[in-house]
Amino acid sequence: MAADNVVLDCSNVTAVYDLGYNVKVRAVDNVSLTVRRGEIVGLAGESGCGKTTLMRTIYRDVTPPLKVVSGVVRLQAKDGEVTDIYQVSESELKKLRARVISYIPQGSMSVLNPTSRVRSAFLEVFQKYGEVGKDEALRLVKARLKELGLRESILASYPHQLSGGMRQRTVIALATIMNPSIVLADEPTSALDVVYQRGVVEMIQNIRNMFGTSFIVVSHDMGLHYQVSDRIAIMYAGKIIEVGRTDDVFREPLHPYTEGLINSLPRIGGPKRLEGLSGLPPSLANPPPGCRFHPRCPYRMERCLVEEPPSFKVRGREVACWLMEAK
Ligand code: SF4
């Protein structure tokens, strides 16, 4: 771990879907990412660029055909203990989950059992990971709901009786009930209207402020990243191509792909006709040589077709583009 305040250090990780017949999809290709204590990092990019696979890799939720072929994922607990998630036994992994790292997959209904009341979901977490009895667990859950501004009455509800926004906020409360160091939230606002989205964003920021919890928020929605994240990492075709402070990246995107994503956002007083990104992301089974963005890049040069750009450090940012070499 580079520093005491780093809770996640994901270093040179490559994960592939081995589909047999020599077909290997490199969904995560030599990715490095760090998250500091109490930081909200947004992970952005078009669908299919590897965001969810990266989250599953960090959480060690890796089952065939997915394989992690290289790299290290280190986590730092609140007491300072550093663990390589791929070096622990299954029983240690169980302890690590919820207490150090928690994962909220896409879709709140996939987390909550539709046939059980919400109370059961919370008690199950304590049964699995906690060291207290049922009465004490229930007392802690009620206290936490109060801290987060959620009604105690949701505990007696079935998931379908809650609105989409309340269900998502309940899932976030559930994922953070054991005070993990870091939470991986995959598309936490998808399918929610803007009012409910706002509630989810505020809740994530409140949890960070109250408990020092770090988050990686995965979304293809750049507007959400602008609202919620301190730093943003942009992923394209299995690679992270730009990382920087969210304000800086939105004010002056440096990678041409980031520029395309930001130009496609509607703005008050902006152009009526938005400039979308032309073309489609490449197949990860057979990505183009050189810079993977070159078939869609308006600035491509000869070398972009054959040489893969390294990550250049530019004004506090990391940008994988040859245009940054001279900056
Ligand atoms: Fe475009 Fe070349 Fe930069 Fe890739 S390396 S984004 S093709 S200018």
JSON list of N, CA, C and O and ligand atoms in Angstrom, two decimals, residues 255-256 291 293-294 297 299-301 304 309 321-323, ligand 1:
[
{"chain": "A", "resi": 255, "resn": "HIS", "atom": "N", "xyz": [-8.34, 13.41, -22.22]},
{"chain": "A", "resi": 255, "resn": "HIS", "atom": "CA", "xyz": [-8.38, 12.29, -23.18]},
{"chain": "A", "resi": 255, "resn": "HIS", "atom": "C", "xyz": [-9.54, 12.54, -24.17]},
{"chain": "A", "resi": 255, "resn": "HIS", "atom": "O", "xyz": [-10.63, 12.94, -23.76]},
{"chain": "A", "resi": 256, "resn": "PRO", "atom": "N", "xyz": [-9.30, 12.31, -25.46]},
{"chain": "A", "resi": 256, "resn": "PRO", "atom": "CA", "xyz": [-10.37, 12.54, -26.45]},
{"chain": "A", "resi": 256, "resn": "PRO", "atom": "C", "xyz": [-11.66, 11.77, -26.14]},
{"chain": "A", "resi": 256, "resn": "PRO", "atom": "O", "xyz": [-12.76, 12.26, -26.44]},
{"chain": "A", "resi": 291, "resn": "CYS", "atom": "N", "xyz": [-3.61, 2.31, -29.74]},
{"chain": "A", "resi": 291, "resn": "CYS", "atom": "CA", "xyz": [-4.61, 2.87, -28.82]},
{"chain": "A", "resi": 291, "resn": "CYS", "atom": "C", "xyz": [-5.97, 2.29, -29.20]},
{"chain": "A", "resi": 291, "resn": "CYS", "atom": "O", "xyz": [-6.40, 2.37, -30.35]},
{"chain": "A", "resi": 293, "resn": "PHE", "atom": "N", "xyz": [-8.80, 3.34, -28.69]},
{"chain": "A", "resi": 293, "resn": "PHE", "atom": "CA", "xyz": [-9.80, 4.33, -29.08]},
{"chain": "A", "resi": 293, "resn": "PHE", "atom": "C", "xyz": [-9.56, 4.86, -30.49]},
{"chain": "A", "resi": 293, "resn": "PHE", "atom": "O", "xyz": [-10.36, 5.62, -31.03]},
{"chain": "A", "resi": 294, "resn": "HIS", "atom": "N", "xyz": [-8.46, 4.42, -31.14]},
{"chain": "A", "resi": 294, "resn": "HIS", "atom": "CA", "xyz": [-8.08, 5.08, -32.40]},
{"chain": "A", "resi": 294, "resn": "HIS", "atom": "C", "xyz": [-9.15, 5.04, -33.50]},
{"chain": "A", "resi": 294, "resn": "HIS", "atom": "O", "xyz": [-9.30, 6.02, -34.23]},
{"chain": "A", "resi": 297, "resn": "CYS", "atom": "N", "xyz": [-11.26, 8.09, -32.78]},
{"chain": "A", "resi": 297, "resn": "CYS", "atom": "CA", "xyz": [-10.63, 9.31, -32.27]},
{"chain": "A", "resi": 297, "resn": "CYS", "atom": "C", "xyz": [-10.42, 10.36, -33.37]},
{"chain": "A", "resi": 297, "resn": "CYS", "atom": "O", "xyz": [-9.76, 10.07, -34.38]},
{"chain": "A", "resi": 299, "resn": "TYR", "atom": "N", "xyz": [-8.49, 12.83, -33.23]},
{"chain": "A", "resi": 299, "resn": "TYR", "atom": "CA", "xyz": [-7.12, 13.36, -33.18]},
{"chain": "A", "resi": 299, "resn": "TYR", "atom": "C", "xyz": [-6.06, 12.31, -33.50]},
{"chain": "A", "resi": 299, "resn": "TYR", "atom": "O", "xyz": [-4.87, 12.54, -33.28]},
{"chain": "A", "resi": 300, "resn": "ARG", "atom": "N", "xyz": [-6.46, 11.14, -33.97]},
{"chain": "A", "resi": 300, "resn": "ARG", "atom": "CA", "xyz": [-5.48, 10.03, -34.08]},
{"chain": "A", "resi": 300, "resn": "ARG", "atom": "C", "xyz": [-4.33, 10.38, -35.03]},
{"chain": "A", "resi": 300, "resn": "ARG", "atom": "O", "xyz": [-4.50, 11.11, -35.99]},
{"chain": "A", "resi": 301, "resn": "MET", "atom": "N", "xyz": [-3.18, 9.80, -34.65]},
{"chain": "A", "resi": 301, "resn": "MET", "atom": "CA", "xyz": [-1.96, 10.01, -35.45]},
{"chain": "A", "resi": 301, "resn": "MET", "atom": "C", "xyz": [-1.48, 8.62, -35.88]},
{"chain": "A", "resi": 301, "resn": "MET", "atom": "O", "xyz": [-2.00, 7.61, -35.40]},
{"chain": "A", "resi": 304, "resn": "CYS", "atom": "N", "xyz": [-0.66, 6.10, -33.17]},
{"chain": "A", "resi": 304, "resn": "CYS", "atom": "CA", "xyz": [-1.81, 5.61, -32.38]},
{"chain": "A", "resi": 304, "resn": "CYS", "atom": "C", "xyz": [-2.30, 4.27, -32.90]},
{"chain": "A", "resi": 304, "resn": "CYS", "atom": "O", "xyz": [-2.90, 3.48, -32.17]},
{"chain": "A", "resi": 309, "resn": "PRO", "atom": "N", "xyz": [-0.57, 3.79, -25.99]},
{"chain": "A", "resi": 309, "resn": "PRO", "atom": "CA", "xyz": [-0.03, 4.86, -25.14]},
{"chain": "A", "resi": 309, "resn": "PRO", "atom": "C", "xyz": [0.06, 4.43, -23.68]},
{"chain": "A", "resi": 309, "resn": "PRO", "atom": "O", "xyz": [-0.86, 3.79, -23.17]},
{"chain": "A", "resi": 321, "resn": "CYS", "atom": "N", "xyz": [-2.88, 8.73, -23.42]},
{"chain": "A", "resi": 321, "resn": "CYS", "atom": "CA", "xyz": [-3.06, 9.26, -24.77]},
{"chain": "A", "resi": 321, "resn": "CYS", "atom": "C", "xyz": [-1.74, 9.87, -25.23]},
{"chain": "A", "resi": 321, "resn": "CYS", "atom": "O", "xyz": [-1.10, 10.61, -24.47]},
{"chain": "A", "resi": 322, "resn": "TRP", "atom": "N", "xyz": [-1.35, 9.60, -26.47]},
{"chain": "A", "resi": 322, "resn": "TRP", "atom": "CA", "xyz": [-0.08, 10.13, -26.97]},
{"chain": "A", "resi": 322, "resn": "TRP", "atom": "C", "xyz": [-0.06, 11.66, -27.02]},
{"chain": "A", "resi": 322, "resn": "TRP", "atom": "O", "xyz": [1.00, 12.26, -27.00]},
{"chain": "A", "resi": 323, "resn": "LEU", "atom": "N", "xyz": [-1.22, 12.27, -27.08]},
{"chain": "A", "resi": 323, "resn": "LEU", "atom": "CA", "xyz": [-1.26, 13.75, -27.12]},
{"chain": "A", "resi": 323, "resn": "LEU", "atom": "C", "xyz": [-0.67, 14.35, -25.84]},
{"chain": "A", "resi": 323, "resn": "LEU", "atom": "O", "xyz": [-0.26, 15.52, -25.82]},
{"chain": "B", "resi": 1, "resn": "SF4", "atom": "FE1", "xyz": [-6.62, 9.49, -29.96]},
{"chain": "B", "resi": 1, "resn": "SF4", "atom": "FE2", "xyz": [-4.11, 8.72, -30.34]},
{"chain": "B", "resi": 1, "resn": "SF4", "atom": "FE3", "xyz": [-4.84, 9.74, -28.01]},
{"chain": "B", "resi": 1, "resn": "SF4", "atom": "FE4", "xyz": [-5.65, 7.33, -28.75]},
{"chain": "B", "resi": 1, "resn": "SF4", "atom": "S1", "xyz": [-3.54, 7.95, -28.33]},
{"chain": "B", "resi": 1, "resn": "SF4", "atom": "S2", "xyz": [-6.89, 8.92, -27.82]},
{"chain": "B", "resi": 1, "resn": "SF4", "atom": "S3", "xyz": [-5.96, 7.61, -30.93]},
{"chain": "B", "resi": 1, "resn": "SF4", "atom": "S4", "xyz": [-4.79, 10.80, -29.98]}
]
